[in-house]
Short mmCIF file of C-alpha atoms and ligand atoms in Angstrom, two decimals:
data_model
loop_
_atom_site.label_atom_id
_atom_site.label_comp_id
_atom_site.label_asym_id
_atom_site.label_seq_id
_atom_site.Cartn_x
_atom_site.Cartn_y
_atom_site.Cartn_z
CA MET A 288 180.87 88.65 137.28
CA PRO A 289 178.18 86.41 137.04
CA CYS A 290 178.71 84.22 140.21
CA SER A 291 180.32 84.39 143.60
CA ASN A 292 181.81 81.00 145.20
CA VAL A 293 178.92 79.36 147.24
CA LYS A 294 179.67 75.99 149.65
CA LEU A 295 178.03 73.22 148.10
CA ASP A 296 177.90 69.59 149.52
CA GLU A 297 181.41 68.16 148.30
CA ARG A 298 179.36 65.38 146.30
CA PHE A 299 178.14 68.14 143.75
CA ALA A 300 182.17 69.62 143.66
CA HIS A 301 182.43 68.37 139.93
CA LEU A 302 179.01 69.90 139.16
CA ALA A 303 179.82 72.98 140.60
CA MET A 304 182.98 73.48 138.68
CA ASN A 305 181.19 73.32 135.06
CA HIS A 306 177.75 74.55 135.95
CA PRO A 307 177.55 78.55 135.53
CA CYS A 308 174.90 79.05 138.05
CA LEU A 309 176.56 77.11 140.87
CA GLY A 310 179.23 79.47 141.61
CA ARG A 311 182.59 77.97 140.43
CA ALA A 312 182.29 78.07 136.46
CA PRO A 313 181.99 81.85 135.65
CA ASN A 314 183.58 80.91 132.09
CA LYS A 315 180.71 78.46 131.32
CA GLY A 316 177.49 79.09 129.48
CA ARG A 317 173.95 77.80 129.47
CA LEU A 318 171.20 76.95 126.96
CA HIS A 319 167.71 77.32 127.74
CA LEU A 320 165.61 75.19 125.53
CA PRO A 321 161.80 76.79 125.45
CA ILE A 322 159.96 73.69 124.82
CA SER A 323 157.68 73.35 127.78
CA PRO A 324 154.36 75.08 126.51
CA GLU A 325 151.88 74.71 129.58
CA CYS A 326 151.84 74.93 133.06
CA ASN A 327 149.64 73.00 135.72
CA ILE A 328 149.37 75.44 138.59
CA LYS A 329 148.62 79.46 138.48
CA CYS A 330 150.98 81.41 140.47
CA ARG A 331 149.22 85.11 140.77
CA PHE A 332 152.47 86.89 139.94
CA CYS A 333 153.11 84.97 136.70
CA THR A 334 152.55 86.55 133.02
CA ARG A 335 154.30 84.32 130.45
CA SER A 336 154.96 86.30 127.21
CA PHE A 337 156.37 85.68 123.68
CA ASN A 338 158.72 88.33 122.52
CA ASP A 339 162.44 89.25 121.74
CA VAL A 340 162.87 91.91 124.22
CA GLU A 341 162.13 91.47 127.56
CA LEU A 342 164.76 89.73 130.08
CA ARG A 343 162.86 87.81 132.52
CA PRO A 344 161.67 84.22 133.57
CA GLY A 345 158.33 82.96 131.59
CA VAL A 346 159.24 84.85 128.12
CA ALA A 347 160.52 83.19 124.90
CA LYS A 348 160.58 84.05 121.59
CA GLN A 349 158.59 80.93 120.38
CA ILE A 350 158.14 77.40 121.70
CA LEU A 351 160.58 74.87 120.25
CA SER A 352 159.86 71.63 119.31
CA VAL A 353 161.53 68.67 120.71
CA GLY A 354 162.42 67.75 116.99
CA ASP A 355 164.32 71.08 116.47
CA ALA A 356 166.35 70.61 120.09
CA CYS A 357 169.02 68.94 118.48
CA GLU A 358 170.02 71.34 115.75
CA THR A 359 169.42 73.96 118.27
CA VAL A 360 171.98 72.77 120.84
CA GLU A 361 174.56 72.09 117.91
CA ARG A 362 173.94 76.07 116.58
CA ALA A 363 174.10 76.97 120.05
CA LEU A 364 177.39 75.46 120.67
CA GLU A 365 178.70 77.03 117.49
CA LEU A 366 177.96 80.43 118.79
CA CYS A 367 179.17 79.67 122.17
CA PRO A 368 181.61 76.77 122.93
CA GLU A 369 181.59 77.41 126.30
CA ILE A 370 178.19 76.14 127.02
CA SER A 371 178.25 73.55 129.51
CA VAL A 372 174.65 73.07 130.51
CA ILE A 373 171.39 72.50 128.75
CA GLY A 374 168.41 73.58 130.90
CA VAL A 375 164.80 73.64 130.52
CA ALA A 376 163.18 76.61 132.66
CA GLY A 377 159.65 77.14 130.82
CA PRO A 378 157.98 79.14 129.32
CA GLY A 379 155.53 76.86 130.92
CA ASP A 380 156.27 73.91 133.55
CA SER A 381 158.91 71.34 132.55
CA LEU A 382 157.02 68.53 134.04
CA ALA A 383 153.38 69.59 133.07
CA THR A 384 153.84 67.92 129.54
CA ASP A 385 156.40 65.26 128.80
CA HIS A 386 158.42 67.40 126.31
CA ALA A 387 161.25 68.28 128.66
CA ILE A 388 161.89 64.67 129.71
CA HIS A 389 161.74 63.59 126.24
CA CYS A 390 164.10 65.93 125.17
CA PHE A 391 166.48 65.44 128.10
CA ASP A 392 166.52 61.47 127.15
CA ILE A 393 167.40 62.58 123.59
CA MET A 394 170.29 65.04 124.79
CA HIS A 395 171.68 62.84 127.08
CA GLU A 396 172.25 60.34 124.37
CA ARG A 397 173.61 63.00 121.81
CA PHE A 398 175.31 65.29 124.14
CA PRO A 399 176.44 63.22 127.16
CA GLY A 400 179.15 65.78 128.19
CA LEU A 401 176.62 68.67 128.70
CA ILE A 402 175.01 68.73 132.03
CA GLY A 403 170.84 68.64 132.40
CA CYS A 404 169.42 71.08 134.42
CA MET A 405 165.54 71.64 134.96
CA SER A 406 163.39 73.83 136.78
CA THR A 407 160.03 72.88 138.01
CA ASN A 408 157.43 74.08 140.08
CA GLY A 409 157.70 70.53 141.71
CA LEU A 410 153.93 69.49 141.43
CA MET A 411 154.58 66.59 139.06
CA LEU A 412 158.11 65.50 140.75
CA PRO A 413 156.59 62.50 142.67
CA ASP A 414 155.88 60.84 139.08
CA HIS A 415 159.02 61.64 137.43
CA VAL A 416 161.79 61.33 139.76
CA GLY A 417 163.02 58.29 138.17
CA ASP A 418 162.74 59.63 134.99
CA ILE A 419 164.80 62.62 135.48
CA VAL A 420 167.54 60.25 136.94
CA LYS A 421 167.17 58.22 133.71
CA ALA A 422 167.61 61.25 131.69
CA GLY A 423 170.55 62.30 133.10
CA ILE A 424 169.44 65.41 134.69
CA ARG A 425 171.97 66.41 137.34
CA SER A 426 170.36 69.68 138.64
CA VAL A 427 166.77 70.30 139.42
CA THR A 428 165.22 74.06 140.54
CA VAL A 429 162.21 73.88 142.63
CA THR A 430 160.26 76.91 143.11
CA VAL A 431 159.08 76.99 146.67
CA ASN A 432 157.44 80.15 147.71
CA ALA A 433 156.35 79.02 151.14
CA ILE A 434 156.24 76.21 153.25
CA ASN A 435 152.95 77.13 155.25
CA PRO A 436 149.98 76.42 153.22
CA SER A 437 148.03 79.29 154.23
CA ILE A 438 150.71 81.74 152.93
CA LEU A 439 151.28 79.69 149.85
CA SER A 440 147.49 79.86 149.17
CA GLN A 441 147.80 83.66 148.90
CA ILE A 442 150.32 83.07 145.89
CA ILE A 443 148.95 80.57 144.12
CA GLU A 444 145.40 80.56 142.42
CA ARG A 445 144.99 77.04 141.45
CA VAL A 446 146.47 73.63 141.05
CA VAL A 447 145.64 71.14 138.39
CA LEU A 448 146.27 67.64 139.02
CA ASN A 449 144.89 64.27 137.22
CA GLY A 450 142.43 66.54 135.76
CA GLU A 451 141.10 68.01 138.78
CA THR A 452 141.53 71.69 139.52
CA LEU A 453 142.00 72.48 143.42
CA THR A 454 142.07 75.81 144.75
CA GLY A 455 142.67 77.70 148.25
CA ILE A 456 144.26 75.63 150.97
CA LYS A 457 143.71 72.28 149.39
CA ALA A 458 145.61 73.49 146.37
CA ALA A 459 148.44 74.70 148.52
CA GLN A 460 148.54 71.62 150.46
CA THR A 461 148.82 69.47 147.73
CA LEU A 462 151.44 71.30 145.84
CA LEU A 463 153.69 71.60 149.07
CA LEU A 464 153.36 68.23 149.77
CA ARG A 465 154.39 66.95 146.35
CA GLN A 466 157.25 69.56 146.34
CA LEU A 467 158.52 68.49 149.38
CA TRP A 468 158.49 64.84 148.76
CA GLY A 469 160.21 65.60 145.22
CA ILE A 470 162.86 67.33 146.69
CA LYS A 471 163.70 64.82 149.12
CA SER A 472 163.55 62.13 146.67
CA LEU A 473 165.75 63.74 144.17
CA ALA A 474 168.52 64.57 146.90
CA ALA A 475 168.40 61.06 148.04
CA ARG A 476 169.34 60.10 144.63
CA ASP A 477 172.25 62.52 144.41
CA VAL A 478 170.45 65.03 142.08
CA LEU A 479 171.22 68.73 143.07
CA VAL A 480 168.33 70.48 144.23
CA LYS A 481 168.16 74.36 143.82
CA ILE A 482 165.50 76.03 145.66
CA ASN A 483 163.95 79.17 143.87
CA THR A 484 161.70 81.81 146.02
CA VAL A 485 159.96 84.53 144.95
CA LEU A 486 160.48 87.32 147.64
CA ILE A 487 156.99 89.08 147.96
CA PRO A 488 157.44 91.24 150.84
CA GLU A 489 153.61 91.57 151.80
CA ILE A 490 153.23 87.90 151.63
CA ASN A 491 156.30 85.67 152.41
CA GLY A 492 158.95 88.70 153.21
CA GLU A 493 159.31 87.13 156.81
CA HIS A 494 159.07 83.40 155.80
CA VAL A 495 162.27 82.69 153.79
CA GLY A 496 164.26 81.45 156.42
CA GLU A 497 161.71 78.86 157.35
CA ILE A 498 161.55 77.85 153.55
CA ALA A 499 165.39 77.43 153.82
CA GLU A 500 165.28 75.37 157.09
CA ALA A 501 162.75 72.98 155.69
CA THR A 502 164.13 72.48 152.21
CA ALA A 503 167.63 72.08 153.64
CA ALA A 504 166.39 69.34 156.18
CA LEU A 505 165.09 67.40 153.01
CA GLY A 506 168.41 67.73 151.22
CA ALA A 507 168.15 70.97 149.05
CA SER A 508 171.69 72.52 148.40
CA ILE A 509 171.37 75.81 147.61
CA ILE A 510 168.69 78.64 147.12
CA ASN A 511 168.14 81.64 145.08
CA ILE A 512 165.67 84.68 146.32
CA ILE A 513 164.28 86.19 143.37
CA PRO A 514 162.65 89.54 143.95
CA LEU A 515 159.29 89.72 142.82
CA ILE A 516 158.36 91.38 139.51
CA PRO A 517 155.20 92.91 140.00
CA GLN A 518 152.95 91.55 137.21
CA GLY A 519 149.64 89.67 137.04
CA ASP A 520 147.38 89.97 139.98
CA PHE A 521 150.22 91.21 141.89
CA SER A 522 151.04 94.07 139.62
CA HIS A 523 149.86 96.85 142.39
CA MET A 524 152.51 95.28 144.69
CA GLU A 525 155.93 96.89 145.56
CA PRO A 526 159.09 94.55 144.88
CA PRO A 527 161.23 94.32 147.41
CA ASP A 528 163.69 96.81 148.22
CA CYS A 529 167.71 96.32 148.98
CA SER A 530 167.33 95.78 152.40
CA GLN A 531 164.29 93.49 152.44
CA ILE A 532 166.26 91.43 149.83
CA ASN A 533 169.33 91.45 151.99
CA GLU A 534 167.32 90.50 155.17
CA ALA A 535 165.75 87.70 153.46
CA ARG A 536 168.97 86.29 152.06
CA GLU A 537 170.66 86.50 155.63
CA ALA A 538 167.64 84.69 156.88
CA ALA A 539 168.17 81.95 154.57
CA GLU A 540 171.96 81.90 154.85
CA ARG A 541 171.64 80.41 158.19
CA TYR A 542 170.54 77.11 156.58
CA LEU A 543 171.56 77.40 152.88
CA PRO A 544 174.41 78.50 150.64
CA VAL A 545 172.43 81.56 148.73
CA PHE A 546 172.82 82.05 145.18
CA ARG A 547 173.35 85.95 144.78
CA HIS A 548 174.06 86.49 141.10
CA CYS A 549 170.66 85.18 139.39
CA GLN A 550 170.16 86.78 135.96
CA HIS A 551 166.21 86.30 135.86
CA CYS A 552 167.27 84.41 132.56
CA ARG A 553 164.68 84.22 129.87
CA ALA A 554 163.01 80.68 128.87
CA ASP A 555 165.27 80.79 125.72
CA ALA A 556 168.48 82.30 127.27
CA CYS A 557 171.78 81.40 125.52
CA GLY A 558 175.37 82.07 126.35
CA LEU A 559 177.52 83.38 129.39
CA LEU A 560 175.39 84.50 132.06
CA GLY A 561 175.83 88.23 132.62
CA GLU A 562 176.34 88.82 128.85
CA THR A 563 174.33 89.80 126.08
CA GLY A 564 171.93 86.89 125.24
CA LEU A 565 172.53 85.08 121.68
CA GLU A 566 169.13 83.68 121.64
CA SER A 567 168.01 86.32 118.81
CA ARG A 568 170.60 84.82 116.60
CA LEU A 569 169.97 81.01 117.39
CA TYR A 570 166.34 81.11 116.80
CA GLN A 571 165.92 83.31 113.85
CA ASN A 572 166.06 80.33 111.04
CA LEU A 573 164.53 77.86 113.04
CA SER A 574 160.65 76.56 112.53
CA CYS A 575 159.00 76.94 115.84
CA GLU A 576 155.76 75.94 117.47
CA ASN A 577 153.54 78.73 117.81
CA THR A 578 150.97 77.00 120.29
CA PHE A 579 150.68 77.94 123.86
CA SER A 580 148.58 76.86 126.55
CA HIS A 581 148.46 78.34 130.25
CA GLY A 582 147.12 74.97 131.66
FE1 SF4 B 786 154.10 80.55 135.91
FE2 SF4 B 786 156.15 79.06 136.65
FE3 SF4 B 786 153.98 79.63 138.32
FE4 SF4 B 786 153.39 78.19 136.14
S1 SF4 B 786 154.81 77.44 138.03
S2 SF4 B 786 152.13 79.61 136.67
S3 SF4 B 786 154.91 79.02 134.66
S4 SF4 B 786 155.39 81.26 137.58
FE1 SF4 B 787 169.76 75.67 135.22
FE2 SF4 B 787 168.02 77.93 136.01
FE3 SF4 B 787 170.86 78.00 135.87
FE4 SF4 B 787 169.12 77.82 133.57
S1 SF4 B 787 169.18 79.43 134.76
S2 SF4 B 787 171.08 76.68 133.57
S3 SF4 B 787 167.58 76.49 134.61
S4 SF4 B 787 170.01 76.72 137.11
#
């Protein structure tokens, strides 16, 4: 039971019928290709890791080379013919390196029937909206944890843009401006934009409605509220309880449909949402790159 129906803009009806994360295609699967090794910002809750056991974002068995991606997709389709989506969701940021766009260009050519889906922090969207459309990516998830720079500055430690490291309010303002520009530009080009918001009760617990309102006005189609996993600098914080999650969802739902069945997928997830992942069988024989940088 991975999905409930959410009301999306009708121009995305066909996408919703074939994308397991959009509510109308519970029998479809997704494959995440863990090809993005680096990140260009530092969220204080982020702890990326390489292992076989953790079921959460930011975790993969290893980094996959772009050269191995086609074989991986073919093997994944043998294991799970229901896969309809190829996604890139880490372990780093999809646009911090050119691996993801290059990979989607190849996938679009080799597997035109599969939907391209990407997650990003949005910092590099202003430089890549044209590349995203050209690579056939139909759905982009942008993580927006605040639309107020002073709130956002409590969540991110730094932003690295064009070789310059920004911190504090300047970092937050820069990230925010580029995220919002990217959301508007993608939506105007008929790419479905999903917002991910990590709910951190002590910081943005009362702010989620404003995030939904601002991003909806720019053309976002759906929002997913992800409870904080207390890790990294936020390991001392309490995750939201059920009533806090429900309050945040109700605040967001005034402006955007809310995706309620997020599975907190690994960066190398494979198979149907809500079922045991096939990633351990998928990656056992592939040669993977073992390099990794926090960027
Ligand atoms: Fe971690 Fe993603 Fe934040 Fe980068 S954008 S620091 S990978 S949570
Ligand atoms: Fe796309 Fe995220 Fe769903 Fe993966 S989990 S297929 S990146 S929306």
